[in-house]
Amino acid sequence: EIEMRLIPAGEFSLGSNEIAALDNERPPHRIYLADYWLDRYPVTCQQYEQFMTSNGYQERQYWSEAGWEWLQQQINVDRPLYWSDNSDQLNHPVSGVSYYEAEAYANFVGKRLPTEAEWSKAALGASLNCNGDRRMGQTTPVNAYPETSRYGCQDMLGNVWEWTASWFDGYEGFAAYPYTGYSAAYFDRQHRVLKGGSWATGTMGLRTSFRNWYHPGVRQIFSGFRCARD
């Protein structure tokens, strides 16, 4: 079982009013969260392989109704899109998984995906010394950058985008910027929020308040995840 960090109950500020912040990051607002646990690192290839070898792609019990329907529509999907059998990659984050695959793995290990707020609170104070802006050209081991967030989580920025359980929507008080259709057109409960950026994300997107969004069946982005538990 991957090591987890306890995130204590309390309020924090979700969102940003910084100059670089886009409309969907604004306005910052206070949120209260009860105690929860979050994986210290993104789920690694070695851990995800346990799901694969335990017939996770064939066992209906791990998949949501929408996830199972998505899986049946795919052709020969039995591993992440960017899967490598290279043993040197075992401690890298799994990459190229859909939201549905991430959700199924979380069910497999008796956990769940974090909400956007849970991910964001755990990421407070995350270091900008990370695998981003194409500096390495690929993923790196999840413990390659030892700096932690305020709550002891690592690899919160860069390496892989991380799926959350939250639908993409505007915060209360949302106002469109830089143009009307940039974010609001996707407030349709068809897109899940991803956080943290990837190894290919430019420096402008490497901040904990930045919000990415995609349909839950998309695998082509450099997406991974970490799990939470009440």
mmCIF file of C-alpha atoms in Angstrom:
data_model
loop_
_atom_site.group_PDB
_atom_site.id
_atom_site.type_symbol
_atom_site.label_atom_id
_atom_site.label_comp_id
_atom_site.label_asym_id
_atom_site.label_seq_id
_atom_site.Cartn_x
_atom_site.Cartn_y
_atom_site.Cartn_z
ATOM 1 C CA GLU A 1 0.000 0.000 0.000
ATOM 2 C CA ILE A 2 1.350 3.378 -0.977
ATOM 3 C CA GLU A 3 2.322 5.649 1.901
ATOM 4 C CA MET A 4 -0.344 8.231 2.756
ATOM 5 C CA ARG A 5 -0.334 11.595 4.527
ATOM 6 C CA LEU A 6 -3.007 12.788 6.941
ATOM 7 C CA ILE A 7 -4.456 16.157 5.946
ATOM 8 C CA PRO A 8 -6.008 17.612 9.112
ATOM 9 C CA ALA A 9 -9.456 19.170 9.245
ATOM 10 C CA GLY A 10 -9.780 22.909 8.766
ATOM 11 C CA GLU A 11 -10.370 25.756 6.350
ATOM 12 C CA PHE A 12 -8.150 26.808 3.472
ATOM 13 C CA SER A 13 -8.411 29.128 0.470
ATOM 14 C CA LEU A 14 -9.265 27.478 -2.865
ATOM 15 C CA GLY A 15 -8.487 29.489 -5.986
ATOM 16 C CA SER A 16 -6.266 32.447 -6.759
ATOM 17 C CA ASN A 17 -6.301 36.184 -7.448
ATOM 18 C CA GLU A 18 -2.720 36.264 -8.683
ATOM 19 C CA ILE A 19 -2.023 38.168 -11.897
ATOM 20 C CA ALA A 20 -1.522 34.936 -13.853
ATOM 21 C CA ALA A 21 -4.793 33.399 -12.614
ATOM 22 C CA LEU A 22 -7.435 32.682 -15.262
ATOM 23 C CA ASP A 23 -11.180 33.039 -14.840
ATOM 24 C CA ASN A 24 -11.801 29.495 -13.605
ATOM 25 C CA GLU A 25 -9.263 29.991 -10.774
ATOM 26 C CA ARG A 26 -11.141 33.030 -9.471
ATOM 27 C CA PRO A 27 -12.295 34.149 -7.007
ATOM 28 C CA PRO A 28 -10.428 32.509 -4.109
ATOM 29 C CA HIS A 29 -12.807 31.362 -1.397
ATOM 30 C CA ARG A 30 -12.658 29.620 1.951
ATOM 31 C CA ILE A 31 -13.551 25.925 2.169
ATOM 32 C CA TYR A 32 -13.732 23.643 5.190
ATOM 33 C CA LEU A 33 -12.612 20.023 4.820
ATOM 34 C CA ALA A 34 -12.769 17.239 7.399
ATOM 35 C CA ASP A 35 -9.737 14.994 8.038
ATOM 36 C CA TYR A 36 -8.693 12.826 5.091
ATOM 37 C CA TRP A 37 -5.673 10.888 3.844
ATOM 38 C CA LEU A 38 -3.903 11.404 0.534
ATOM 39 C CA ASP A 39 -1.214 9.349 -1.169
ATOM 40 C CA ARG A 40 2.214 10.845 -0.678
ATOM 41 C CA TYR A 41 3.083 10.161 -4.335
ATOM 42 C CA PRO A 42 1.157 9.620 -7.563
ATOM 43 C CA VAL A 43 0.343 5.955 -8.197
ATOM 44 C CA THR A 44 3.388 4.324 -9.773
ATOM 45 C CA CYS A 45 3.644 1.872 -12.657
ATOM 46 C CA GLN A 46 4.649 -0.841 -10.200
ATOM 47 C CA GLN A 47 1.506 -0.304 -8.142
ATOM 48 C CA TYR A 48 -0.755 -0.032 -11.166
ATOM 49 C CA GLU A 49 0.684 -3.266 -12.536
ATOM 50 C CA GLN A 50 -0.899 -5.075 -9.579
ATOM 51 C CA PHE A 51 -4.285 -3.923 -10.863
ATOM 52 C CA MET A 52 -3.454 -5.176 -14.339
ATOM 53 C CA THR A 53 -2.161 -8.603 -13.230
ATOM 54 C CA SER A 54 -5.194 -9.039 -10.948
ATOM 55 C CA ASN A 55 -7.442 -8.804 -14.020
ATOM 56 C CA GLY A 56 -8.562 -5.326 -13.090
ATOM 57 C CA TYR A 57 -9.531 -4.594 -16.669
ATOM 58 C CA GLN A 58 -11.745 -7.677 -16.750
ATOM 59 C CA GLU A 59 -13.396 -7.414 -13.315
ATOM 60 C CA ARG A 60 -16.645 -5.467 -13.508
ATOM 61 C CA GLN A 61 -16.726 -4.875 -9.733
ATOM 62 C CA TYR A 62 -14.026 -2.196 -9.834
ATOM 63 C CA TRP A 63 -15.657 -0.061 -12.494
ATOM 64 C CA SER A 64 -18.442 2.480 -12.304
ATOM 65 C CA GLU A 65 -21.348 2.043 -14.678
ATOM 66 C CA ALA A 66 -20.033 4.804 -16.940
ATOM 67 C CA GLY A 67 -16.498 3.457 -16.685
ATOM 68 C CA TRP A 68 -17.493 -0.075 -17.626
ATOM 69 C CA GLU A 69 -19.510 1.216 -20.572
ATOM 70 C CA TRP A 70 -16.478 3.233 -21.709
ATOM 71 C CA LEU A 71 -14.200 0.200 -21.366
ATOM 72 C CA GLN A 72 -16.473 -1.995 -23.479
ATOM 73 C CA GLN A 73 -16.355 0.566 -26.266
ATOM 74 C CA GLN A 74 -12.542 0.538 -26.409
ATOM 75 C CA ILE A 75 -10.463 -1.797 -28.561
ATOM 76 C CA ASN A 76 -7.978 -3.975 -26.657
ATOM 77 C CA VAL A 77 -7.556 -1.598 -23.716
ATOM 78 C CA ASP A 78 -5.882 -3.574 -20.949
ATOM 79 C CA ARG A 79 -3.156 -1.141 -19.841
ATOM 80 C CA PRO A 80 -2.427 2.613 -19.789
ATOM 81 C CA LEU A 81 -1.826 4.296 -23.116
ATOM 82 C CA TYR A 82 1.826 5.099 -22.330
ATOM 83 C CA TRP A 83 2.607 1.824 -20.598
ATOM 84 C CA SER A 84 6.203 0.594 -20.656
ATOM 85 C CA ASP A 85 7.505 -2.839 -19.681
ATOM 86 C CA ASN A 86 10.881 -1.270 -18.905
ATOM 87 C CA SER A 87 11.759 -2.164 -15.317
ATOM 88 C CA ASP A 88 13.495 1.213 -14.949
ATOM 89 C CA GLN A 89 10.060 2.842 -15.190
ATOM 90 C CA LEU A 90 8.464 1.013 -12.259
ATOM 91 C CA ASN A 91 8.869 3.941 -9.871
ATOM 92 C CA HIS A 92 7.576 6.451 -12.416
ATOM 93 C CA PRO A 93 3.957 7.612 -12.167
ATOM 94 C CA VAL A 94 1.550 5.700 -14.339
ATOM 95 C CA SER A 95 0.707 7.882 -17.346
ATOM 96 C CA GLY A 96 -1.960 7.912 -20.030
ATOM 97 C CA VAL A 97 -4.907 6.703 -17.969
ATOM 98 C CA SER A 98 -8.472 7.893 -18.273
ATOM 99 C CA TYR A 99 -10.493 9.052 -15.292
ATOM 100 C CA TYR A 100 -12.356 5.746 -15.470
ATOM 101 C CA GLU A 101 -9.146 3.721 -15.166
ATOM 102 C CA ALA A 102 -7.986 5.851 -12.247
ATOM 103 C CA GLU A 103 -11.344 5.389 -10.556
ATOM 104 C CA ALA A 104 -11.268 1.618 -11.075
ATOM 105 C CA TYR A 105 -7.768 1.352 -9.586
ATOM 106 C CA ALA A 106 -8.848 3.390 -6.554
ATOM 107 C CA ASN A 107 -11.748 0.975 -6.014
ATOM 108 C CA PHE A 108 -9.359 -1.948 -6.411
ATOM 109 C CA VAL A 109 -7.199 -0.750 -3.495
ATOM 110 C CA GLY A 110 -10.136 0.326 -1.333
ATOM 111 C CA LYS A 111 -9.592 4.030 -1.757
ATOM 112 C CA ARG A 112 -11.087 6.798 -3.910
ATOM 113 C CA LEU A 113 -9.998 9.727 -6.032
ATOM 114 C CA PRO A 114 -9.600 13.048 -4.209
ATOM 115 C CA THR A 115 -11.836 16.003 -4.889
ATOM 116 C CA GLU A 116 -10.276 19.095 -6.415
ATOM 117 C CA ALA A 117 -10.440 20.798 -3.008
ATOM 118 C CA GLU A 118 -8.747 17.867 -1.270
ATOM 119 C CA TRP A 119 -5.963 17.766 -3.830
ATOM 120 C CA SER A 120 -5.512 21.539 -3.631
ATOM 121 C CA LYS A 121 -5.280 21.691 0.149
ATOM 122 C CA ALA A 122 -2.714 18.878 0.220
ATOM 123 C CA ALA A 123 -0.684 20.713 -2.439
ATOM 124 C CA LEU A 124 -0.300 23.954 -0.475
ATOM 125 C CA GLY A 125 3.344 24.980 -0.473
ATOM 126 C CA ALA A 126 4.332 22.540 -3.230
ATOM 127 C CA SER A 127 7.764 23.272 -4.666
ATOM 128 C CA LEU A 128 8.290 24.643 -8.167
ATOM 129 C CA ASN A 129 11.422 22.506 -8.310
ATOM 130 C CA CYS A 130 9.679 19.778 -10.278
ATOM 131 C CA ASN A 131 9.653 17.845 -13.543
ATOM 132 C CA GLY A 132 7.944 20.381 -15.796
ATOM 133 C CA ASP A 133 8.459 22.601 -18.831
ATOM 134 C CA ARG A 134 9.842 19.626 -20.849
ATOM 135 C CA ARG A 135 13.158 19.845 -19.004
ATOM 136 C CA MET A 136 13.474 16.042 -18.751
ATOM 137 C CA GLY A 137 11.450 15.074 -21.826
ATOM 138 C CA GLN A 138 9.590 12.313 -19.975
ATOM 139 C CA THR A 139 8.340 11.270 -16.549
ATOM 140 C CA THR A 140 10.757 10.830 -13.657
ATOM 141 C CA PRO A 141 10.567 8.666 -10.498
ATOM 142 C CA VAL A 142 7.939 9.974 -8.093
ATOM 143 C CA ASN A 143 10.566 10.599 -5.413
ATOM 144 C CA ALA A 144 13.049 12.372 -7.696
ATOM 145 C CA TYR A 145 12.171 15.765 -6.229
ATOM 146 C CA PRO A 146 12.243 15.413 -2.434
ATOM 147 C CA GLU A 147 10.654 18.757 -1.523
ATOM 148 C CA THR A 148 7.213 18.265 -0.012
ATOM 149 C CA SER A 149 4.065 20.325 0.268
ATOM 150 C CA ARG A 150 3.015 21.735 3.626
ATOM 151 C CA TYR A 151 1.405 18.393 4.446
ATOM 152 C CA GLY A 152 4.226 16.122 3.292
ATOM 153 C CA CYS A 153 3.025 15.205 -0.209
ATOM 154 C CA GLN A 154 5.514 15.020 -3.078
ATOM 155 C CA ASP A 155 5.361 15.355 -6.853
ATOM 156 C CA MET A 156 2.298 17.616 -6.644
ATOM 157 C CA LEU A 157 3.529 19.713 -9.567
ATOM 158 C CA GLY A 158 4.809 18.373 -12.882
ATOM 159 C CA ASN A 159 5.414 14.768 -13.967
ATOM 160 C CA VAL A 160 1.758 13.854 -14.705
ATOM 161 C CA TRP A 161 -1.586 15.615 -14.569
ATOM 162 C CA GLU A 162 -3.686 14.154 -11.759
ATOM 163 C CA TRP A 163 -7.367 13.323 -12.122
ATOM 164 C CA THR A 164 -9.732 14.495 -9.405
ATOM 165 C CA ALA A 165 -13.291 13.421 -8.648
ATOM 166 C CA SER A 166 -14.645 16.938 -9.269
ATOM 167 C CA TRP A 167 -16.613 18.136 -12.272
ATOM 168 C CA PHE A 168 -15.219 21.264 -13.896
ATOM 169 C CA ASP A 169 -17.402 24.221 -12.944
ATOM 170 C CA GLY A 170 -17.076 27.882 -12.036
ATOM 171 C CA TYR A 171 -16.488 29.019 -8.493
ATOM 172 C CA GLU A 172 -19.152 31.222 -6.933
ATOM 173 C CA GLY A 173 -18.606 34.721 -8.294
ATOM 174 C CA PHE A 174 -17.107 33.456 -11.573
ATOM 175 C CA ALA A 175 -16.511 36.114 -14.262
ATOM 176 C CA ALA A 176 -15.258 35.172 -17.750
ATOM 177 C CA TYR A 177 -11.635 36.005 -18.635
ATOM 178 C CA PRO A 178 -9.750 36.258 -20.990
ATOM 179 C CA TYR A 179 -12.788 35.657 -23.235
ATOM 180 C CA THR A 180 -16.337 34.426 -22.698
ATOM 181 C CA GLY A 181 -15.917 30.897 -24.013
ATOM 182 C CA TYR A 182 -12.575 30.054 -22.417
ATOM 183 C CA SER A 183 -14.018 28.171 -19.426
ATOM 184 C CA ALA A 184 -17.792 28.636 -19.230
ATOM 185 C CA ALA A 185 -18.448 26.577 -22.363
ATOM 186 C CA TYR A 186 -17.148 23.530 -20.482
ATOM 187 C CA PHE A 187 -19.285 23.903 -17.348
ATOM 188 C CA ASP A 188 -21.420 21.017 -18.606
ATOM 189 C CA ARG A 189 -20.728 18.218 -16.073
ATOM 190 C CA GLN A 190 -18.953 16.352 -18.845
ATOM 191 C CA HIS A 191 -15.392 17.299 -17.863
ATOM 192 C CA ARG A 192 -13.370 16.280 -14.794
ATOM 193 C CA VAL A 193 -10.768 18.543 -13.210
ATOM 194 C CA LEU A 194 -7.076 17.616 -13.410
ATOM 195 C CA LYS A 195 -4.428 19.286 -11.297
ATOM 196 C CA GLY A 196 -0.681 19.743 -11.016
ATOM 197 C CA GLY A 197 0.611 19.873 -14.582
ATOM 198 C CA SER A 198 2.826 17.318 -16.326
ATOM 199 C CA TRP A 199 6.441 17.063 -17.482
ATOM 200 C CA ALA A 200 5.373 18.854 -20.680
ATOM 201 C CA THR A 201 3.475 21.716 -19.006
ATOM 202 C CA GLY A 202 5.019 25.172 -19.339
ATOM 203 C CA THR A 203 5.937 27.214 -16.296
ATOM 204 C CA MET A 204 2.788 29.351 -16.589
ATOM 205 C CA GLY A 205 0.673 26.289 -15.833
ATOM 206 C CA LEU A 206 2.798 24.936 -12.994
ATOM 207 C CA ARG A 207 0.869 26.306 -10.038
ATOM 208 C CA THR A 208 -1.415 24.542 -7.596
ATOM 209 C CA SER A 209 -4.410 26.745 -8.417
ATOM 210 C CA PHE A 210 -4.266 25.989 -12.167
ATOM 211 C CA ARG A 211 -7.212 23.900 -13.373
ATOM 212 C CA ASN A 212 -7.191 21.602 -16.393
ATOM 213 C CA TRP A 213 -10.277 19.761 -17.615
ATOM 214 C CA TYR A 214 -11.036 16.847 -19.918
ATOM 215 C CA HIS A 215 -13.708 14.291 -20.672
ATOM 216 C CA PRO A 216 -13.232 11.324 -18.301
ATOM 217 C CA GLY A 217 -12.521 8.949 -21.175
ATOM 218 C CA VAL A 218 -9.509 10.883 -22.515
ATOM 219 C CA ARG A 219 -6.167 9.065 -22.219
ATOM 220 C CA GLN A 220 -3.920 10.970 -24.630
ATOM 221 C CA ILE A 221 -2.859 13.643 -22.136
ATOM 222 C CA PHE A 222 -0.037 12.850 -19.723
ATOM 223 C CA SER A 223 -2.487 11.957 -16.968
ATOM 224 C CA GLY A 224 -2.018 9.972 -13.790
ATOM 225 C CA PHE A 225 -3.532 10.211 -10.320
ATOM 226 C CA ARG A 226 -3.149 9.648 -6.600
ATOM 227 C CA CYS A 227 -5.715 8.231 -4.210
ATOM 228 C CA ALA A 228 -7.476 9.509 -1.108
ATOM 229 C CA ARG A 229 -9.226 7.891 1.828
ATOM 230 C CA ASP A 230 -11.599 9.203 4.484
#
